[in-house]
Coordinates of C-alpha atoms in Angstrom, one line a residue:
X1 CA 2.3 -15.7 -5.0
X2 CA 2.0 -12.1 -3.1
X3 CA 2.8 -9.3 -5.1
X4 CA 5.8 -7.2 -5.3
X5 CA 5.8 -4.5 -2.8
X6 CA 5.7 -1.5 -5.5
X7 CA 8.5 0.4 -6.5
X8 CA 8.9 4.6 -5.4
X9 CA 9.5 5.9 -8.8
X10 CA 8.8 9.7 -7.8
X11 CA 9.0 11.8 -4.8
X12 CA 7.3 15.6 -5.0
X13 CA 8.3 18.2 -2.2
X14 CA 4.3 19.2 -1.6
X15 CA 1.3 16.4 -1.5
X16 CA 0.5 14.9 -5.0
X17 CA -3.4 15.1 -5.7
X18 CA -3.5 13.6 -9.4
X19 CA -1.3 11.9 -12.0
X20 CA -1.7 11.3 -15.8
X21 CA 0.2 9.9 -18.7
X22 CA 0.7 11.3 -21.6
X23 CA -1.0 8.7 -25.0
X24 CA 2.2 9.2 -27.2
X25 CA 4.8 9.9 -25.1
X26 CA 6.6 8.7 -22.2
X27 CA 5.9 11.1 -20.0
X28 CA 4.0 11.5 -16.6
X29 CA 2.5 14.7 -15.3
X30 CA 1.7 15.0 -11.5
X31 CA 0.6 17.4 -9.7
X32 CA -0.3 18.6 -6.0
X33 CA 0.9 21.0 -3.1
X34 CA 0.5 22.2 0.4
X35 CA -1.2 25.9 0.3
X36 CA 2.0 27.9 0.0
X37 CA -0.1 31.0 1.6
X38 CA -0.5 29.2 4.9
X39 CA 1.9 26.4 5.3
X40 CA 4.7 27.8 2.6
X41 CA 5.0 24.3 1.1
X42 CA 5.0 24.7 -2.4
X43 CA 2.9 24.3 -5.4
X44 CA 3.7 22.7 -8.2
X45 CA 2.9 20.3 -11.6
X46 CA 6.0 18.2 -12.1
X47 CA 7.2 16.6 -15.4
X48 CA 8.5 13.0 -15.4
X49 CA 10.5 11.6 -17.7
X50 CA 9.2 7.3 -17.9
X51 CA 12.2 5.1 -19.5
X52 CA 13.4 1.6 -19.0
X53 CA 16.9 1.5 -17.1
X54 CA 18.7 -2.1 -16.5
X55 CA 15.2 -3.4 -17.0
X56 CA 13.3 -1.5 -14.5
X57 CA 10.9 1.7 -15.1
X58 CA 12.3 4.4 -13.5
X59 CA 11.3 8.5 -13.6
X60 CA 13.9 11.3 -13.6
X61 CA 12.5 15.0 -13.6
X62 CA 12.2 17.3 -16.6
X63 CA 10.2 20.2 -15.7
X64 CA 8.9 21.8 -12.2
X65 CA 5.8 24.1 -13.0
X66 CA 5.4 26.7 -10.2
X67 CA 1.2 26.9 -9.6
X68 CA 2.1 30.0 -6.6
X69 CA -0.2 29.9 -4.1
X70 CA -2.7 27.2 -5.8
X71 CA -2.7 23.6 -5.3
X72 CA -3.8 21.2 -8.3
X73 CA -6.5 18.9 -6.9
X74 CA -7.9 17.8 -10.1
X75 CA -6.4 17.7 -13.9
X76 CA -7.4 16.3 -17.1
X77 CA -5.2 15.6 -20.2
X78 CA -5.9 16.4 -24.1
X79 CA -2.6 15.7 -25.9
X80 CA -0.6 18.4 -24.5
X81 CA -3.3 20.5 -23.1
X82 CA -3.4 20.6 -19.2
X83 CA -6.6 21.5 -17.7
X84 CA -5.7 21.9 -13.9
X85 CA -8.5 22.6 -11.0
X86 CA -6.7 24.9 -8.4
X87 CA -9.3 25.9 -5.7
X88 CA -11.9 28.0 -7.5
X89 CA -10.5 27.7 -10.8
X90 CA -9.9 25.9 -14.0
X91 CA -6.6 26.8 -15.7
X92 CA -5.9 25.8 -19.3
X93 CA -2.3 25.0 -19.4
X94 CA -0.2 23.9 -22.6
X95 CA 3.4 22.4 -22.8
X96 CA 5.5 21.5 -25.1
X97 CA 9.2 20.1 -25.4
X98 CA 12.0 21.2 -26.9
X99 CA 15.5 19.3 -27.2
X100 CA 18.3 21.1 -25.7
X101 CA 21.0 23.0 -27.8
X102 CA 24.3 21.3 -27.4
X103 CA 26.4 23.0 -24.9
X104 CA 29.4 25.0 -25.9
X105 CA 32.9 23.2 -25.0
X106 CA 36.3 24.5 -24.1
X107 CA 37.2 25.4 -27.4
X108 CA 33.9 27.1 -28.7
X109 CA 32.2 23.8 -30.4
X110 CA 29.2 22.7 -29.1
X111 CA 29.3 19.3 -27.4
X112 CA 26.8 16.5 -28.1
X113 CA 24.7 14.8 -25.5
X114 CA 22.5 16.0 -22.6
X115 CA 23.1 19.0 -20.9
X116 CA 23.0 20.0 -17.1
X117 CA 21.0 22.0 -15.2
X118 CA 20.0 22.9 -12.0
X119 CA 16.4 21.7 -10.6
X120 CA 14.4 19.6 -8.2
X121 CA 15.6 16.4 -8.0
X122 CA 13.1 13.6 -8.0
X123 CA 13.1 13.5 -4.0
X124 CA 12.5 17.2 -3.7
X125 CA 16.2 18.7 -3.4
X126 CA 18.1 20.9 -5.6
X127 CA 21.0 19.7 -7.6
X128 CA 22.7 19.7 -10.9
X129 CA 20.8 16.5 -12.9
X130 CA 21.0 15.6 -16.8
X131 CA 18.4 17.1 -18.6
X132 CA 17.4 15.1 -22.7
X133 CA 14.4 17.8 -23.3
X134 CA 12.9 21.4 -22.4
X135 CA 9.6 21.3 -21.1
X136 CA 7.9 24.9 -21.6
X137 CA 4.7 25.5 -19.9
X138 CA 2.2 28.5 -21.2
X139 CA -0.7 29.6 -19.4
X140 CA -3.9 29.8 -21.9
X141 CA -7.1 30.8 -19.6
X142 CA -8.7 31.1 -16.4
X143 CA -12.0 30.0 -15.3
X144 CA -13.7 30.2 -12.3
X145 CA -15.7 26.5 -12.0
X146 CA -17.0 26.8 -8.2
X147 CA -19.0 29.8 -6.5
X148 CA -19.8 27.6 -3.0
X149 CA -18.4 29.2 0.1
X150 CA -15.1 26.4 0.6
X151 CA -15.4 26.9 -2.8
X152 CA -13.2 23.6 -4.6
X153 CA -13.3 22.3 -8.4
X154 CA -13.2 18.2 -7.6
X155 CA -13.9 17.1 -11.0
X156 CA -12.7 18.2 -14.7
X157 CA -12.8 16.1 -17.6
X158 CA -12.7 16.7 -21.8
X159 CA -14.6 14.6 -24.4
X160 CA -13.7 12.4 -26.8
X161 CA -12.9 15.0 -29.6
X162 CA -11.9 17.6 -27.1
X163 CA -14.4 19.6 -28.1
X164 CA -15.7 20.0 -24.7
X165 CA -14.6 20.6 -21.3
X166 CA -17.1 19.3 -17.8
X167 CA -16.3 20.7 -14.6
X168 CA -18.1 19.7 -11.4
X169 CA -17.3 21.1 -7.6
X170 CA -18.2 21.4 -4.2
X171 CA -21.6 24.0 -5.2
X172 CA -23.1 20.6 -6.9
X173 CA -23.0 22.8 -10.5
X174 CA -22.1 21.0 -13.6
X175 CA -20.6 23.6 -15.9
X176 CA -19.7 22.8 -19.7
X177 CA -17.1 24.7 -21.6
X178 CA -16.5 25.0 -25.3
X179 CA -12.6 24.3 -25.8
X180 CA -10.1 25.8 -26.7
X181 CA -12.5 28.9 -26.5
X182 CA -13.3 28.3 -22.6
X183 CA -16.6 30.2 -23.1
X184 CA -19.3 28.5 -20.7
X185 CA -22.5 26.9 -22.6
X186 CA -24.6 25.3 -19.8
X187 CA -24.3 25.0 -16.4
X188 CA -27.1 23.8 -13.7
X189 CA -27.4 22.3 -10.2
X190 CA -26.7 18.7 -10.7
X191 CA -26.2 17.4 -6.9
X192 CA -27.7 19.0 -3.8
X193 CA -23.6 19.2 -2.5
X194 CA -20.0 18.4 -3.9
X195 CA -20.1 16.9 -7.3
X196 CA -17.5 13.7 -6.2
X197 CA -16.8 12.6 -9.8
X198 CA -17.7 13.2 -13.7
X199 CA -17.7 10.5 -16.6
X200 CA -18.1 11.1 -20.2
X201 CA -20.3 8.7 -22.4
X202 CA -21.9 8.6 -25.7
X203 CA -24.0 10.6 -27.5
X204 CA -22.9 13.8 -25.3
X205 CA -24.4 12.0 -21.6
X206 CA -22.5 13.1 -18.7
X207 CA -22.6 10.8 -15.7
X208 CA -22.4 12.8 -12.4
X209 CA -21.9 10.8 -8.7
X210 CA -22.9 13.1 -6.4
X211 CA -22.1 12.9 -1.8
X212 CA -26.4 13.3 -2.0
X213 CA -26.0 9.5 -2.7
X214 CA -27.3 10.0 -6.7
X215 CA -25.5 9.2 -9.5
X216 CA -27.2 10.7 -12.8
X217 CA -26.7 10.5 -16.5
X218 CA -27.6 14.0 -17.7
X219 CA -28.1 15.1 -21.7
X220 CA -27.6 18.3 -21.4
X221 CA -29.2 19.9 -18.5
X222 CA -31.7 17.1 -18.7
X223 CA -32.1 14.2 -16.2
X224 CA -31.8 11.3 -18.1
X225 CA -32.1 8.6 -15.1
X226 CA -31.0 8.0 -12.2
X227 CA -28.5 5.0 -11.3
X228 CA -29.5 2.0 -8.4
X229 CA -26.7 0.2 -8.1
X230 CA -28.8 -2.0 -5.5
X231 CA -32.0 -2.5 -6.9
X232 CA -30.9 -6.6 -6.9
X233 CA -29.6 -6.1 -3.3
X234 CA -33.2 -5.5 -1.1
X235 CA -30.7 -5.9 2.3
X236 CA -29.1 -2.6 1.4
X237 CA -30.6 0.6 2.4
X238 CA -31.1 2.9 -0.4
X239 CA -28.7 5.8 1.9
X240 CA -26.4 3.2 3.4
X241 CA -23.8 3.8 0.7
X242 CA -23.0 7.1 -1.5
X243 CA -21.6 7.0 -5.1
X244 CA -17.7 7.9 -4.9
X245 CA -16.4 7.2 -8.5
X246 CA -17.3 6.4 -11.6
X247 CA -15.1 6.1 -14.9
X248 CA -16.4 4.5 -18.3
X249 CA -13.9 2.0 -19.9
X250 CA -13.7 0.3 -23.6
X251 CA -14.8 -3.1 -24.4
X252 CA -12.2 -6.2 -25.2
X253 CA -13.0 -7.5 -28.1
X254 CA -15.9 -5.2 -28.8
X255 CA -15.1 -1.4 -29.9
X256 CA -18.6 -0.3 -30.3
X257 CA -19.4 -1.5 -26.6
X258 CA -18.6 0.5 -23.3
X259 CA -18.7 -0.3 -19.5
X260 CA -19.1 2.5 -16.8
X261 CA -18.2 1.6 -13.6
X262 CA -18.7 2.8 -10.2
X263 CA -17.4 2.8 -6.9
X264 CA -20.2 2.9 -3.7
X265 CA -18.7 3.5 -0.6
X266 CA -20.2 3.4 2.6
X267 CA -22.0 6.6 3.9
X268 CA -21.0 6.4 7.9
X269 CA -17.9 4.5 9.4
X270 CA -18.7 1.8 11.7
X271 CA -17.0 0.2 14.3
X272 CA -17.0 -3.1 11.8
X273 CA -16.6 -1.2 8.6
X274 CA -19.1 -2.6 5.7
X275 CA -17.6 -3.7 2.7
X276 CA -17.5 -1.3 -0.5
X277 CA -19.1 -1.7 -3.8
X278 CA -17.7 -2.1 -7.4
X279 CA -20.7 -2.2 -10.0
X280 CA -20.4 -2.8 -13.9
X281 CA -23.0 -1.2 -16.3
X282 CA -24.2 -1.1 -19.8
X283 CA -22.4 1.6 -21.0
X284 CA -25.8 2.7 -23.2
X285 CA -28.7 1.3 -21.7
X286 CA -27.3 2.2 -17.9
X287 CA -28.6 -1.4 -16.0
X288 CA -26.2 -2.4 -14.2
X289 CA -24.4 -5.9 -15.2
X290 CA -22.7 -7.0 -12.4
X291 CA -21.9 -5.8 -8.4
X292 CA -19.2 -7.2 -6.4
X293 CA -17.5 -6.4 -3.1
X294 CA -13.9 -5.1 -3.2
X295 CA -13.4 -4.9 0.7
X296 CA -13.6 -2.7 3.6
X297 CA -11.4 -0.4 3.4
X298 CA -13.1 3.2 1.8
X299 CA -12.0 3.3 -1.9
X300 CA -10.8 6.9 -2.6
X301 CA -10.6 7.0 -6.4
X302 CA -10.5 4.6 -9.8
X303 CA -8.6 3.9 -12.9
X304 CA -9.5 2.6 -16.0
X305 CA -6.8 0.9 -18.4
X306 CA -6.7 2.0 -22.1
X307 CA -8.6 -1.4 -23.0
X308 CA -10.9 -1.5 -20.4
X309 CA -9.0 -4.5 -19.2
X310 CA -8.3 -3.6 -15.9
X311 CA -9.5 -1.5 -13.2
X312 CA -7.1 0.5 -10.4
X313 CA -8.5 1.4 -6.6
X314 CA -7.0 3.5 -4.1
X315 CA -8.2 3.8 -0.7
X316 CA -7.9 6.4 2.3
X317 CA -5.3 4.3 4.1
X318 CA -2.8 4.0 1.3
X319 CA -3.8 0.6 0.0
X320 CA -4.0 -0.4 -4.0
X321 CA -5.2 -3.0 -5.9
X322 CA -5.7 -4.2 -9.4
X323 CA -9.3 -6.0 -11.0
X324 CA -10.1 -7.4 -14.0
X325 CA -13.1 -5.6 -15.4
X326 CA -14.8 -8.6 -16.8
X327 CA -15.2 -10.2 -13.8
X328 CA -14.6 -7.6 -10.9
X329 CA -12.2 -10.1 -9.8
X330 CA -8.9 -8.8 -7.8
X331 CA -5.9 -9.9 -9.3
X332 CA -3.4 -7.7 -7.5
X333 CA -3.4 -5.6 -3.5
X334 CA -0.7 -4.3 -2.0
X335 CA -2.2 -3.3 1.4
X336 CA -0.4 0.5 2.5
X337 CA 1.4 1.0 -0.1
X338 CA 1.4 4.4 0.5
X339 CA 1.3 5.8 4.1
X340 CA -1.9 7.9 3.5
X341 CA -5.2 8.1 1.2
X342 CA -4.3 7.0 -2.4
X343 CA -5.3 10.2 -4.4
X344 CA -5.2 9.4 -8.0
X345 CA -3.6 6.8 -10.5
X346 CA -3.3 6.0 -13.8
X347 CA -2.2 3.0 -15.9
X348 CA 0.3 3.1 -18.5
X349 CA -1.1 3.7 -21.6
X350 CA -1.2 1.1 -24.2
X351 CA 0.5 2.5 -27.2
X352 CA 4.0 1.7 -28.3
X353 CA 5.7 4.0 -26.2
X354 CA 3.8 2.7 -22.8
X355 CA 4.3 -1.6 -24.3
X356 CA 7.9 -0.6 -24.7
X357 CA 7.7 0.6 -20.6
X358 CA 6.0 -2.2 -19.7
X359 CA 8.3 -4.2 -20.7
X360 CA 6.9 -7.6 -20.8
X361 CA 4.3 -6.6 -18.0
X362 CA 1.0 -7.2 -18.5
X363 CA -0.1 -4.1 -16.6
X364 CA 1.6 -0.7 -14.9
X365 CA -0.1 1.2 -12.5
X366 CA 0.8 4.4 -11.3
X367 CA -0.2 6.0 -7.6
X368 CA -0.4 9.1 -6.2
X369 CA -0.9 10.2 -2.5
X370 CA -0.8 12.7 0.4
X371 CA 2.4 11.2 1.0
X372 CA 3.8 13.0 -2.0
X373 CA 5.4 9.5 -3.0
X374 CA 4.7 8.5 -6.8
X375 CA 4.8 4.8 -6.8
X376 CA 5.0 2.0 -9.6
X377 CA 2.7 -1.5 -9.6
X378 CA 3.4 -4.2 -12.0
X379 CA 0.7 -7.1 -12.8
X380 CA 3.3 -9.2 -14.8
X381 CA 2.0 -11.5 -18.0
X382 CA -0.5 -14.0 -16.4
X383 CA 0.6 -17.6 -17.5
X384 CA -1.0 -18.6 -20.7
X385 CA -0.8 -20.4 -23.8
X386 CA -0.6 -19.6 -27.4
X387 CA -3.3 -20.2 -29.8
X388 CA -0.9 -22.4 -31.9
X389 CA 0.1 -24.3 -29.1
X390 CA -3.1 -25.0 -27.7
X391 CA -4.3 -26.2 -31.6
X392 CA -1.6 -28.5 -32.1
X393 CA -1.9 -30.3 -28.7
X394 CA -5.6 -30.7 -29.6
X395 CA -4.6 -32.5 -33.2
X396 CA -2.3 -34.3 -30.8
X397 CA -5.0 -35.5 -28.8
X398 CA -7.0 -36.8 -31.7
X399 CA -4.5 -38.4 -33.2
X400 CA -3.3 -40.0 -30.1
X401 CA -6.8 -41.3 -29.3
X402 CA -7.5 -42.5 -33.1
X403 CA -4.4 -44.6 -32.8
X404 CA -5.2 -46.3 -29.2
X405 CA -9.0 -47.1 -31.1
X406 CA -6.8 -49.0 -34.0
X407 CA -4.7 -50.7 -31.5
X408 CA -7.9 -51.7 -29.3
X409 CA -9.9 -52.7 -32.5
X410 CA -8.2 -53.4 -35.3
X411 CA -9.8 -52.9 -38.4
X412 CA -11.3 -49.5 -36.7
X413 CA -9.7 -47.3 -39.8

């Protein structure tokens, strides 16, 4: 059965670049904009209200962050810390929310329920919507994270404990950042061009992919090794393909275990476009596991669910789909969902407020794109059955078959 065709939960006013969830609450942060200074489209991080309505997810705005002249390209979450990569530049954002004061009614008492107030509406025009909370944004720091001439942070991302903040650009620097402090510790040529994407692992090793086609685990400043993601596939020439993403994920089942997974994309378009590359490694040992092919068109960025379940892939003409990480096997593809290259997305999260959006769903994906549309995907509950039931129509079985063995040969019990 073909999926659903997915569901426009959010439309921005500027181009949306990146999209996160919040862990405890159900909120969704995006982010994007058109370079007010030359095109005067505006810049902006929105805040999205997530709730279940007649049984459907649906997003209503809070919050429109003004960013001025500065687009958000990149951003990473730590609870409600917003680390946002605007050209040059890392800004430390916080935000918190705040219930709204009753409003006063005709006769001086203040009135229960939500209150009005004027802002963008979730297609991009002004009018007077209900607003349940106050979202109140504070700028903490500025960094600059990119000295190349287009000068562009592409990459940001915080460790586990948020102790530390990685940035990564087009100058092919890694810098690290001791947080909240923002006061740089190391930083060193990592790639000889942009720095495409940057995942986190254990013990402190940063995994780098790179547009020089390398994608490094570094400790420290130090080269740990270097990644082949075809060393079992002679056929493929070592510069055919570049690294474009690469995320680590949890382990079913396992909680000391992790996966890292990237995404190798082919290097020069052909008339017959190759396929591109998903590959599974050892999240400690770094040899790769498993490679697969997830088609032709050119994956644009990857998501990783909270359980390391599921894996999300955008591509440059708008298309998404859904894998299972255990297999690499696609499970869901909606081809143009989105009129233009998929930008970022993020899966619900897995704690009680995102199973209480999911409602019954086994998955939700959320996608961002040039198109400035915000759009929902829903892997619903693949067909199983319980444990119990599966037990007791196995002692059915048995008993069934000793009694056919009486009836054939009596005297059998």
């Amino acid at each position: 059965m073909a999926p659903r065709r997915p569901a426009e939960l959010y439309r921005a006013p500027f181009p949306l670049y990146t999209v996160r969830l919040h862990p405890r609450r159900p909120l969704a942060i995006t982010a994007g904009g058109g370079g007010a200074a030359k095109t005067g489209i505006r810049n902006g991080v929105h805040f999205l209200q997530l709730e279940q309505i007649g049984g459907k997810l649906s997003a209503s705005l809070l919050h429109s962050h003004d960013t001025e002249t500065r687009a958000t390209m990149t951003m990473a979450l730590a609870d409600d810390i917003i680390a946002a990569g605007q050209d040059a530049s890392c800004h430390i954002l916080r935000f918190s929310l705040r219930e709204p004061e009753p409003a006063a009614g005709r006769n001086g008492s203040r009135e229960k329920g939500p209150r009005k107030r004027k802002g963008p509406s979730p297609v991009g025009q002004d009018e007077t919507q209900n607003q349940t909370s106050e979202v109140i944004v504070e700028s903490l720091h500025s960094v600059r994270t990119d000295f190349s001439p287009d000068a562009l942070q592409k990459a940001v991302r915080f460790n586990a404990d948020c102790s530390l903040l990685v940035t990564g650009g087009a100058d092919g620097f890694l810098r690290l950042w001791e947080f909240p402090s923002m006061k740089k510790t190391l930083e060193f040529k990592a790639h000889d061009g942009e720095i495409e994407d940057i995942a986190l692992g254990p013990d402190n090793k940063v995994v780098t992919a790179g547009r020089d086609f390398q994608c490094c685990v570094w400790q420290q400043d130090q080269l740990v090794m270097g990644l082949c993601w075809n060393e079992n596939l002679p056929s493929i020439p070592d510069k055919a393909y570049r690294y474009q993403a690469c995320r680590f994920g949890a382990v079913e089942d396992n909680a000391a275990a992790l996966r890292l997974y990237t995404v190798q994309v082919p290097h020069k378009r052909e008339r017959r476009p190759p396929p591109c590359y998903l590959t599974k490694w050892d999240g400690k040992s770094f040899l790769p596991l498993l490679t697969r092919p997830c088609g032709t068109e050119v994956i644009s960025c990857l998501s990783i669910s909270d359980s390391g379940t599921f894996l999300g892939l955008g591509t440059v003409t708008g298309s998404v789909a859904i894998h299972i990480a255990f297999s690499l096997q696609r499970l869901y593809y909606v081809k143009e969902a989105h009129g233009i290259v998929v930008t970022d997305m993020a899966f619900v999260p897995e704690s009680r407020h995102g199973r209480e959006l999911l409602a019954g769903n086994e998955a939700a994906l959320l996608s961002v794109a040039v198109d400035s549309r915000c759009k929902l995907h829903l892997l619903p509950s693949r067909r199983s059955l319980p444990v119990w039931l599966l037990l007791l129509l196995c002692a059915g079985l048995i008993v069934a078959a000793i009694l056919l063995l009486q009836l054939a040969f009596p005297g059998f019990l």
